[in-house]
XYZ file of C-alpha atoms in Angstrom:
669
model
C -3.444 -13.009 -16.776
C 0.148 -12.014 -16.624
C 3.699 -12.779 -17.411
C 6.827 -11.992 -19.187
C 6.417 -10.061 -22.557
C 7.069 -11.929 -25.778
C 10.372 -12.946 -27.234
C 11.856 -9.534 -26.751
C 12.426 -10.514 -23.209
C 15.043 -13.240 -24.129
C 16.630 -11.817 -27.295
C 18.462 -14.147 -29.285
C 22.002 -13.746 -30.859
C 22.041 -10.595 -33.050
C 18.445 -9.750 -31.894
C 17.721 -6.304 -30.181
C 15.297 -6.204 -27.305
C 12.481 -3.553 -27.047
C 12.490 -4.113 -23.298
C 14.940 -2.368 -21.145
C 17.165 -4.721 -19.284
C 18.405 -4.233 -15.889
C 21.800 -2.426 -15.628
C 24.598 -4.994 -15.932
C 22.193 -7.874 -16.352
C 23.413 -11.434 -16.831
C 21.611 -14.420 -18.144
C 21.114 -18.057 -16.844
C 19.037 -21.013 -17.627
C 15.658 -21.490 -15.658
C 16.163 -23.681 -12.605
C 13.813 -26.337 -11.578
C 13.650 -27.812 -8.120
C 15.418 -31.034 -9.291
C 18.060 -29.048 -11.133
C 18.645 -26.848 -8.139
C 19.228 -29.815 -5.725
C 21.734 -31.211 -8.311
C 23.670 -27.945 -8.378
C 23.328 -26.768 -4.885
C 21.928 -29.598 -2.662
C 23.455 -32.585 -1.068
C 25.688 -34.583 -3.371
C 23.825 -37.787 -2.729
C 20.409 -36.317 -2.893
C 18.504 -37.246 -5.928
C 15.278 -35.802 -7.161
C 13.399 -38.952 -6.239
C 14.049 -37.946 -2.523
C 11.101 -35.587 -2.972
C 8.943 -38.699 -2.721
C 10.693 -39.940 0.401
C 8.147 -41.773 2.649
C 6.821 -39.754 5.568
C 7.900 -42.681 8.069
C 11.294 -42.389 6.702
C 11.577 -38.747 7.230
C 10.182 -38.969 10.680
C 12.755 -41.846 11.583
C 15.677 -39.507 10.243
C 14.300 -36.551 12.302
C 14.038 -38.768 15.398
C 17.596 -39.917 15.092
C 18.788 -36.301 14.611
C 16.902 -35.267 17.716
C 18.342 -38.179 19.615
C 21.805 -37.258 18.614
C 21.189 -33.691 19.631
C 19.973 -34.735 23.029
C 22.780 -37.119 23.817
C 25.453 -34.635 22.764
C 25.519 -32.248 25.619
C 26.957 -33.223 28.942
C 25.430 -32.613 32.400
C 27.229 -29.193 32.647
C 25.482 -27.481 29.762
C 22.118 -28.881 30.888
C 22.759 -27.481 34.446
C 23.796 -24.059 33.110
C 20.658 -24.033 30.918
C 18.451 -24.819 34.034
C 20.117 -22.549 36.394
C 20.669 -19.172 34.446
C 22.675 -17.767 37.319
C 25.587 -20.033 36.442
C 25.606 -18.078 33.001
C 25.067 -14.475 34.173
C 26.470 -14.357 37.572
C 30.218 -14.650 36.478
C 29.739 -11.670 34.381
C 27.843 -9.781 37.131
C 29.106 -6.103 37.390
C 29.406 -5.694 41.063
C 30.412 -2.110 41.202
C 27.899 -0.870 38.581
C 24.786 -3.029 39.307
C 24.901 -4.003 43.082
C 23.642 -0.697 44.390
C 20.782 -0.350 41.932
C 19.806 -3.887 42.605
C 19.861 -3.368 46.374
C 17.817 -0.131 46.146
C 15.324 -1.683 43.704
C 14.984 -4.932 45.661
C 14.374 -3.225 49.004
C 11.807 -0.947 47.355
C 9.895 -3.687 45.728
C 10.096 -5.658 49.065
C 8.493 -2.828 51.053
C 5.602 -2.830 48.423
C 5.391 -6.587 48.528
C 4.497 -6.494 52.282
C 1.173 -4.731 52.139
C 0.362 -5.798 48.754
C 0.780 -9.401 49.599
C -1.461 -9.158 52.587
C -4.113 -7.298 50.437
C -3.998 -9.845 47.695
C -4.249 -12.550 50.262
C -7.720 -11.278 51.239
C -8.533 -11.252 47.536
C -7.632 -14.796 47.558
C -9.999 -15.491 50.540
C -6.977 -16.619 52.777
C -5.486 -14.930 55.749
C -2.970 -12.014 55.135
C 0.146 -13.935 56.307
C -0.203 -16.268 53.346
C 0.268 -13.356 51.036
C 3.535 -12.833 52.679
C 4.541 -16.317 52.117
C 3.525 -15.909 48.550
C 5.795 -12.770 48.227
C 8.699 -14.641 49.551
C 9.194 -18.323 48.242
C 8.250 -17.595 44.572
C 10.521 -14.610 44.438
C 13.403 -16.602 45.768
C 12.692 -19.507 43.350
C 12.433 -17.335 40.274
C 15.711 -15.666 41.070
C 17.464 -18.937 40.809
C 15.490 -20.149 37.745
C 14.140 -17.281 35.701
C 15.666 -15.604 32.586
C 13.885 -12.272 32.999
C 16.460 -9.853 34.507
C 13.952 -7.222 35.271
C 10.964 -9.475 36.170
C 9.222 -9.011 39.688
C 7.253 -12.027 40.717
C 4.762 -12.517 43.675
C 1.231 -12.093 44.333
C -0.987 -11.007 41.346
C -4.276 -9.348 41.458
C -5.672 -11.417 38.367
C -4.479 -14.701 39.702
C -5.746 -13.872 43.257
C -9.081 -13.026 41.933
C -9.463 -16.133 40.028
C -8.110 -18.228 43.040
C -10.386 -16.402 45.422
C -13.373 -17.399 43.272
C -12.537 -21.024 42.967
C -11.730 -21.056 46.683
C -15.145 -19.639 47.604
C -16.865 -22.161 45.232
C -14.806 -25.165 46.768
C -14.950 -24.081 50.400
C -18.085 -21.840 50.830
C -18.777 -20.159 54.064
C -21.644 -21.698 56.098
C -24.937 -19.880 55.352
C -25.636 -19.442 59.110
C -22.465 -17.234 59.552
C -21.283 -16.163 63.093
C -18.472 -18.809 63.073
C -16.588 -19.291 66.440
C -12.778 -18.797 66.547
C -12.126 -22.458 66.083
C -14.599 -22.872 63.207
C -13.048 -19.836 61.628
C -9.535 -21.436 61.762
C -10.783 -24.623 60.284
C -12.554 -22.864 57.489
C -9.344 -20.797 56.867
C -7.156 -24.004 56.931
C -9.400 -25.568 54.233
C -9.353 -22.531 51.924
C -5.581 -22.242 52.394
C -5.349 -25.940 51.413
C -7.597 -25.450 48.394
C -5.562 -22.295 47.268
C -2.263 -24.271 47.711
C -3.658 -27.321 45.728
C -4.454 -24.824 42.889
C -0.961 -23.538 42.944
C 0.330 -27.218 42.969
C -1.899 -27.935 39.917
C -1.047 -24.953 37.756
C 2.794 -25.560 38.528
C 2.458 -29.145 37.599
C 0.505 -28.221 34.312
C 3.373 -25.671 33.489
C 6.099 -28.350 34.028
C 4.110 -30.638 31.730
C 4.041 -27.851 29.127
C 7.804 -27.288 29.622
C 8.449 -31.247 29.172
C 6.573 -30.876 25.856
C 8.465 -27.703 25.037
C 5.145 -25.596 24.639
C 6.581 -22.338 25.268
C 5.179 -21.455 21.870
C 1.736 -21.381 23.508
C 2.283 -17.882 24.785
C 1.722 -16.458 21.174
C -1.806 -17.684 21.295
C -2.481 -15.259 24.073
C -2.109 -12.041 21.930
C -1.393 -8.634 23.460
C -4.961 -7.460 23.109
C -6.288 -10.501 24.902
C -3.917 -10.178 27.787
C -4.513 -6.466 28.105
C -8.114 -6.728 27.998
C -8.096 -9.627 30.568
C -6.195 -7.657 33.098
C -8.247 -4.506 32.543
C -11.487 -6.432 32.987
C -10.091 -8.134 36.040
C -9.184 -4.890 37.483
C -12.814 -3.962 37.379
C -13.702 -7.211 39.067
C -11.158 -6.391 41.815
C -12.684 -2.866 42.311
C -16.235 -4.101 42.729
C -15.126 -7.051 44.937
C -13.563 -4.650 47.394
C -16.492 -2.391 47.754
C -17.978 -4.375 50.683
C -14.640 -4.059 52.649
C -14.415 -0.366 51.905
C -18.053 0.194 53.149
C -17.750 -2.172 55.986
C -20.456 -4.555 54.839
C -20.039 -8.242 55.811
C -21.406 -9.518 52.409
C -20.804 -13.010 51.101
C -18.498 -13.005 48.017
C -20.386 -13.550 44.616
C -18.845 -16.202 42.406
C -19.607 -17.568 38.819
C -21.119 -15.747 35.796
C -22.275 -12.160 36.360
C -20.624 -12.101 39.652
C -19.618 -8.296 39.189
C -23.346 -7.259 38.738
C -24.480 -9.536 41.642
C -21.989 -7.838 43.830
C -23.057 -4.325 42.797
C -26.599 -5.208 43.332
C -25.852 -6.581 46.926
C -23.796 -3.524 47.820
C -26.557 -1.135 46.718
C -29.174 -3.036 48.788
C -26.997 -3.132 51.914
C -25.641 0.361 51.525
C -27.735 1.839 54.298
C -25.962 -0.598 56.797
C -22.505 0.568 55.758
C -19.991 1.458 58.614
C -19.203 5.269 58.815
C -16.080 4.494 60.488
C -14.654 2.020 57.850
C -15.979 4.479 55.193
C -13.977 7.242 56.634
C -10.992 5.021 57.025
C -11.099 3.893 53.410
C -11.692 7.417 52.042
C -8.420 8.751 53.943
C -6.623 5.655 52.855
C -7.390 6.254 49.129
C -6.599 9.962 49.428
C -3.099 9.153 50.976
C -2.369 5.895 49.183
C -1.055 7.276 45.992
C 1.616 9.770 47.228
C 2.661 7.790 50.479
C 1.519 4.159 49.805
C 3.905 2.530 52.342
C 3.694 5.256 54.906
C -0.072 5.148 54.641
C 0.019 1.611 56.131
C 1.964 2.578 59.213
C -0.181 5.571 59.701
C -3.399 3.532 59.502
C -1.961 0.994 62.029
C -0.814 3.758 64.529
C -4.372 5.505 64.177
C -6.281 2.203 64.671
C -4.133 1.259 67.622
C -4.233 4.687 69.365
C -7.971 5.262 68.719
C -9.244 1.720 69.560
C -11.161 1.531 66.189
C -11.201 -2.197 66.174
C -13.111 -2.244 69.712
C -14.982 1.021 69.570
C -16.299 0.882 65.894
C -15.931 -2.804 65.183
C -13.428 -2.211 62.442
C -11.926 -5.430 60.946
C -8.053 -5.547 61.650
C -5.376 -7.791 60.224
C -4.832 -9.351 63.676
C -1.761 -11.364 64.643
C 0.739 -12.438 61.895
C 2.420 -15.664 62.929
C 6.095 -15.523 62.889
C 8.454 -17.799 60.934
C 7.501 -20.116 58.140
C 4.683 -22.758 57.844
C 5.523 -26.299 58.072
C 5.928 -27.835 54.618
C 2.790 -29.729 53.734
C 1.864 -31.536 50.536
C -1.364 -30.271 49.362
C -4.342 -32.700 49.398
C -3.783 -34.451 46.009
C -7.392 -35.743 46.273
C -8.527 -32.201 45.270
C -6.558 -32.006 42.116
C -9.263 -33.486 39.931
C -11.800 -30.758 41.205
C -9.395 -27.827 40.754
C -7.924 -28.838 37.576
C -10.477 -26.859 35.415
C -9.374 -23.814 37.506
C -5.718 -24.520 37.329
C -5.440 -24.637 33.653
C -6.600 -20.947 32.864
C -4.240 -19.913 35.857
C -1.302 -21.704 34.275
C -2.048 -19.886 31.012
C -2.448 -16.522 32.439
C 0.596 -17.051 34.690
C 2.644 -17.832 31.605
C 1.144 -15.309 29.303
C 1.527 -12.266 31.609
C 5.033 -13.328 32.722
C 6.479 -14.036 29.312
C 4.940 -10.824 27.891
C 6.414 -8.677 30.614
C 9.787 -10.523 30.387
C 9.788 -9.950 26.558
C 8.941 -6.329 26.796
C 11.942 -5.642 29.152
C 14.258 -7.946 27.273
C 13.527 -5.995 24.020
C 14.153 -2.892 25.923
C 17.487 -3.798 27.517
C 18.797 -5.880 24.633
C 18.822 -9.533 25.957
C 16.963 -12.571 25.254
C 14.799 -14.914 27.159
C 13.892 -18.470 26.953
C 10.241 -19.111 26.973
C 10.598 -22.705 27.803
C 12.810 -21.929 30.690
C 10.152 -19.331 31.870
C 7.657 -22.223 31.896
C 10.033 -24.255 33.897
C 10.834 -21.483 36.338
C 7.027 -20.511 37.073
C 6.181 -24.207 37.199
C 8.761 -25.063 39.704
C 7.992 -21.750 41.628
C 4.257 -22.640 41.829
C 4.915 -26.195 42.712
C 7.501 -25.848 45.335
C 5.779 -22.677 47.069
C 2.517 -24.588 47.239
C 4.285 -26.971 49.819
C 4.523 -23.951 52.022
C 0.817 -22.879 51.620
C 1.334 -20.269 48.961
C -1.336 -19.611 46.447
C -0.877 -19.310 42.721
C 1.762 -16.513 41.648
C 3.340 -14.913 38.637
C 5.025 -11.825 37.491
C 3.266 -8.667 38.509
C 2.762 -5.485 36.483
C 3.158 -2.923 39.242
C 6.165 -4.311 41.018
C 8.022 -4.950 37.721
C 7.548 -1.413 36.602
C 8.699 -0.202 40.075
C 11.701 -2.395 40.026
C 12.853 -1.153 36.718
C 12.132 2.534 37.703
C 14.119 2.128 41.023
C 17.238 1.023 39.093
C 17.053 -2.768 39.061
C 19.518 -4.536 36.758
C 19.344 -8.491 37.274
C 17.678 -11.059 39.224
C 19.794 -10.197 42.460
C 17.067 -7.487 43.265
C 14.767 -10.372 43.952
C 17.128 -11.520 46.854
C 16.922 -7.948 48.615
C 13.204 -7.980 48.145
C 13.018 -11.434 49.943
C 15.184 -9.960 52.759
C 12.582 -7.320 53.419
C 9.662 -9.937 53.405
C 11.739 -12.159 55.645
C 12.208 -9.534 58.182
C 8.474 -8.965 58.430
C 7.918 -12.754 58.797
C 10.550 -12.949 61.531
C 10.335 -9.859 63.469
C 8.253 -6.977 62.109
C 5.000 -8.826 61.837
C 3.386 -7.578 65.149
C 3.607 -3.918 63.897
C 0.825 -4.840 61.446
C -1.622 -6.215 64.097
C -3.908 -3.169 63.968
C -3.814 -2.598 60.308
C -7.530 -2.222 59.091
C -8.621 -4.500 56.249
C -10.159 -1.571 54.774
C -6.654 -0.247 53.955
C -5.754 -3.387 52.340
C -8.812 -3.183 50.219
C -7.781 0.322 49.256
C -4.290 -1.137 48.341
C -5.908 -3.604 46.106
C -7.688 -0.779 44.286
C -4.719 1.401 43.914
C -2.705 -1.443 42.614
C -5.111 -1.717 39.589
C -4.346 1.683 38.384
C -2.003 0.581 35.572
C -4.423 -2.025 34.410
C -7.139 0.680 34.117
C -4.704 2.833 32.304
C -4.283 0.298 29.605
C -7.747 1.495 28.179
C -6.075 4.692 27.031
C -4.372 2.743 24.445
C -7.819 1.930 22.810
C -7.833 4.925 20.317
C -4.408 4.124 19.025
C -5.450 0.446 18.667
C -8.460 1.365 16.670
C -6.123 3.429 14.322
C -3.832 0.477 13.917
C -6.002 -2.449 13.548
C -9.787 -2.682 13.835
C -9.485 -6.411 14.219
C -7.066 -6.220 17.413
C -9.550 -3.526 18.736
C -12.522 -6.006 18.211
C -10.503 -8.645 20.074
C -9.786 -6.310 23.050
C -13.362 -5.296 23.292
C -14.850 -8.750 23.105
C -12.389 -10.100 25.540
C -13.042 -7.197 27.952
C -16.791 -7.591 27.728
C -16.672 -11.276 28.303
C -14.380 -11.006 31.220
C -16.583 -8.204 32.948
C -20.002 -9.863 32.213
C -19.184 -13.584 32.720
C -15.875 -14.232 34.722
C -12.167 -13.976 34.314
C -11.533 -17.600 33.301
C -14.572 -17.812 30.943
C -13.492 -14.420 29.433
C -10.146 -15.604 28.862
C -11.605 -18.560 26.880
C -13.834 -16.347 24.898
C -10.842 -14.029 24.208
C -8.629 -16.761 22.889
C -11.261 -18.385 20.923
C -12.404 -15.108 19.228
C -8.641 -14.206 18.708
C -8.107 -17.454 16.778
C -11.348 -17.025 14.773
C -10.137 -13.763 13.496
C -7.049 -15.330 12.247
C -8.925 -17.980 10.526
C -11.322 -15.454 9.123
C -8.407 -13.352 7.666
C -7.086 -16.488 5.773
C -10.452 -16.968 4.395
C -10.586 -13.273 3.071
C -7.178 -13.300 1.224
C -7.026 -12.330 -2.423
C -5.328 -14.352 -5.081
C -3.346 -11.783 -7.122
C -2.535 -11.853 -10.769
C 1.110 -10.636 -11.242
C 2.817 -8.723 -14.042
C 6.473 -7.844 -14.843
C 7.768 -4.325 -14.303
C 9.429 -3.102 -17.358
C 13.302 -3.271 -17.110
C 13.251 -5.434 -14.001
C 12.510 -8.968 -12.751
C 10.061 -7.549 -10.321
C 6.590 -8.987 -10.356
C 3.742 -6.843 -8.777
C -0.048 -7.126 -8.695
C -1.605 -6.114 -11.907
C -4.115 -3.992 -10.082
C -1.348 -1.676 -8.790
C -0.454 -0.269 -12.268
C -1.603 -0.654 -15.925
C 2.024 -0.325 -17.129
C 2.980 -3.805 -15.851
C 3.763 -6.143 -18.816
C 1.569 -9.053 -19.847
C 1.579 -11.901 -22.499
C -1.528 -13.397 -23.715
C -2.012 -16.993 -22.713
C 0.177 -16.648 -19.646
C -1.188 -16.427 -16.170
C 0.762 -15.758 -13.034
C -0.940 -16.193 -9.950
C 0.096 -15.570 -6.303
C -1.755 -17.233 -3.490
C -0.550 -15.701 -0.197
C -2.134 -17.823 2.632
C -1.800 -21.404 4.034
C -3.566 -24.114 1.994
C -5.626 -26.175 4.426
C -9.270 -27.697 5.027
C -10.525 -24.159 5.721
C -9.174 -22.442 2.479
C -9.396 -25.456 -0.133
C -12.947 -24.247 -1.138
C -11.668 -20.778 -1.732
C -8.648 -21.755 -3.516
C -10.538 -23.909 -5.883
C -13.142 -20.971 -6.639
C -10.290 -18.487 -7.267
C -8.450 -20.820 -9.647
C -11.600 -21.539 -11.525
C -12.374 -17.942 -12.034
C -8.938 -17.106 -13.111
C -8.472 -20.044 -15.482
C -12.076 -20.345 -16.738
C -12.465 -23.716 -15.262
C -16.213 -23.627 -14.552
C -18.551 -26.622 -13.806
C -20.170 -26.055 -17.241
C -16.857 -26.641 -19.068
C -14.000 -24.362 -20.109
C -15.244 -20.808 -19.881
C -13.383 -17.502 -20.846
C -10.740 -16.623 -18.390
C -10.918 -13.458 -16.299
C -8.305 -10.693 -16.566
C -7.176 -8.109 -13.894
C -5.712 -6.020 -16.648
C -7.125 -2.796 -18.339
C -10.708 -2.730 -18.975
C -10.260 -3.071 -22.736
C -7.925 -5.880 -22.611
C -9.170 -8.993 -24.487
C -9.234 -12.206 -22.394
C -7.492 -15.116 -24.174
C -7.567 -18.820 -23.338
C -4.836 -19.621 -20.715
C -2.281 -21.987 -22.093
C 0.076 -21.768 -19.058
C -0.485 -20.870 -15.471
C 2.441 -20.123 -12.986
C 1.389 -20.620 -9.165
C 3.500 -18.720 -6.880
C 3.446 -20.605 -3.584
C 5.898 -18.351 -1.672
C 2.875 -17.363 0.540
C 1.775 -20.777 1.136
C 3.456 -21.498 4.605
C 1.871 -24.859 5.139
C -0.446 -27.360 3.504
C -2.573 -30.022 5.007
C -3.745 -33.233 3.311
C -6.989 -31.492 2.126
C -5.087 -28.616 0.590
C -2.588 -30.925 -0.990
C -5.289 -32.906 -2.714
C -6.870 -29.788 -3.945
C -3.626 -29.002 -5.657
C -3.504 -32.425 -7.283
C -7.014 -32.041 -8.490
C -6.136 -28.637 -10.056
C -3.326 -30.305 -11.738
C -5.546 -33.012 -13.210
C -8.103 -30.495 -14.358
C -5.485 -28.251 -16.003
C -4.131 -31.257 -17.805
C -7.621 -32.205 -19.016
C -8.120 -28.600 -20.233
C -4.845 -28.359 -21.931
C -3.315 -25.911 -19.442
C 0.262 -26.277 -18.411
C 0.584 -25.952 -14.631
C 3.843 -24.711 -13.271
C 4.520 -24.391 -9.281
C 7.172 -21.846 -8.120
C 8.819 -21.185 -4.743
C 7.286 -24.123 -2.658
C 8.996 -24.433 0.613
C 10.279 -27.959 1.635
C 7.372 -28.650 3.883
C 4.662 -27.824 1.293
C 6.552 -29.568 -1.423
C 6.919 -32.702 0.787
C 3.125 -32.588 1.557
C 2.321 -32.155 -2.161
C 4.400 -35.000 -3.153
C 2.856 -37.393 -0.589
C -0.597 -36.531 -1.969
C 0.442 -37.686 -5.395
C 1.467 -34.283 -7.153
C 4.364 -36.112 -9.148
C 1.694 -38.396 -10.650
C 0.057 -35.469 -12.335
C 2.988 -33.167 -13.151
C 6.726 -33.743 -13.796
C 9.682 -32.465 -11.694
C 10.474 -30.188 -14.605
C 7.317 -28.202 -13.777
C 8.486 -27.275 -10.180
C 10.727 -24.324 -10.130
C 12.699 -22.290 -7.570
C 11.325 -18.909 -8.459
C 8.509 -17.206 -10.384
C 11.071 -15.723 -12.676
C 12.429 -19.089 -13.682
C 9.022 -20.442 -14.275
C 7.999 -17.543 -16.376
C 11.016 -17.873 -18.426
C 10.278 -21.484 -19.068
C 6.623 -20.545 -19.976
C 7.815 -18.439 -22.979
C 9.417 -21.470 -24.545
C 6.240 -23.559 -23.777
C 3.947 -20.953 -25.369
C 6.042 -21.193 -28.404
C 6.312 -17.537 -28.840
C 8.637 -16.054 -31.358
C 12.192 -15.540 -29.806
C 14.987 -17.714 -28.908
C 14.613 -21.544 -28.569
C 16.287 -21.282 -25.182
C 14.789 -19.037 -22.628
C 17.025 -17.338 -20.066
C 16.416 -15.119 -16.937
C 18.278 -12.192 -15.663
C 20.553 -12.669 -12.543
């Protein structure tokens, strides 16, 4: 039980106070919600508007939204959907152009081998990785709001796409396909990958139409980092057959990582010493001279005839130019919808989080809904050119920033590099061993593996986030990337729900000489008054917390099932508990209330009235107050029992308790 001290808090004329008042304190009358609206609200708004029907409020909000939508003309809408129209007129050509050019060329050089490597991870020919490193980058440059974001092929999406492609278009069990049969199989797999890009792009555009950019918040940072770290381990294991020269079928589904490890260990005696040597040399040289290593490997394979002498698999001919635009087979969409949804979520989550990180670092803002639009259009249009799902990438984004990139113009220079390979330089990669591309896939995972170094710090900051990280990572590794993502999101949401269940309702007391109310457990020097209880309930009031809310209030107010009991106290051990006559419920921490929670408050008001306890509500936000009103709260309490602050409610309570002191209570301001 807590509250303002006795009458000395509000001294009458000629009376001296034994409580130190704040320096230069002034006094005013307690303000109820109705009185506050009369003084500071709209002139035509009456207290009865608190009981405005829900349909009327919805109609008013709809009209307001309609006016907002019909206001802007086509030019503001065009500027919102094409960000270069906003930032290009302010582009600092002398200061930024050189940095964008150097960064763009550097990222483009990385895109070439990385795109071909991730294409193999997607189970499509290498050239389609180059297409995916060109079209999405160009489209995002025109539509994206992340100035430092680099898009293209991404290992996690390639792994998810490859697993789905292998399931939808499996390789025949007899193997030993002819050249024509191999081309037909590749064409079917390319079509399936493009259909998944089309599906994920369509889903993101649907999310954009519904303005669901807020969904990015449900993929927390521990979930995203654990997802990418677990997927990196999948990539590492999936590339072992290519590193060792083992023609093993790709494992898909749950426990694919362990199935692949078992198959590799079983077939290890049949590994190719030549490909193993090439892989070892590539890994040794890949970190310091990544791009040079690709050229060295191509020259070595050509001069030594490794492809014919030792049967080493090579990239082969890269078709010049661009593929003919082709609409993916829409009949496949129902089959790939379950795969497209997690891809769309991963695309948006990774891209939005990366864009936010660099936007905060360089002091600009991004539009999450516009990011949905940009990546949706990027995947949708690029699928017409046989591209597979794409998103922002961790490695190339970091490289772009380190190389001095400033704006999306860097993406244009990156496209020029990839375009030159598609048009002229493709034949130089004919003899590139596929084992080198597998090494590139592994080396690209370094940053994702390094994320595990943050675990000790995460343990110190939040054990709950650490648990979310570990559960997501274990689920991704043991099950699959998409199922692990689902497990991580569900577990993360469960931790939020559980934390709302474990919140404590705090009894407050007044710090002497101030108007600050603090929990009584913090200090025994806080002031209390017998018969007055001030409670703070700092959590949303919904169907999941209504039972806890009822039990806590019964405990504090002595409203047990067997009748009125002695109330509990959080004060000193020797404090004598007295019957509660007035309770002030601080609702500032109740961010929202649903129908079940609102009915619980109404029932509480009825029980308090029957028990002779005066209930006062303080600091209810407009949404909570509207929900309580619709649930019938004003049938149990009067508008004079709804206050704008705890201080106002406590000052009113002094008069209600009929303590010695002034007849009109005031509060400090």
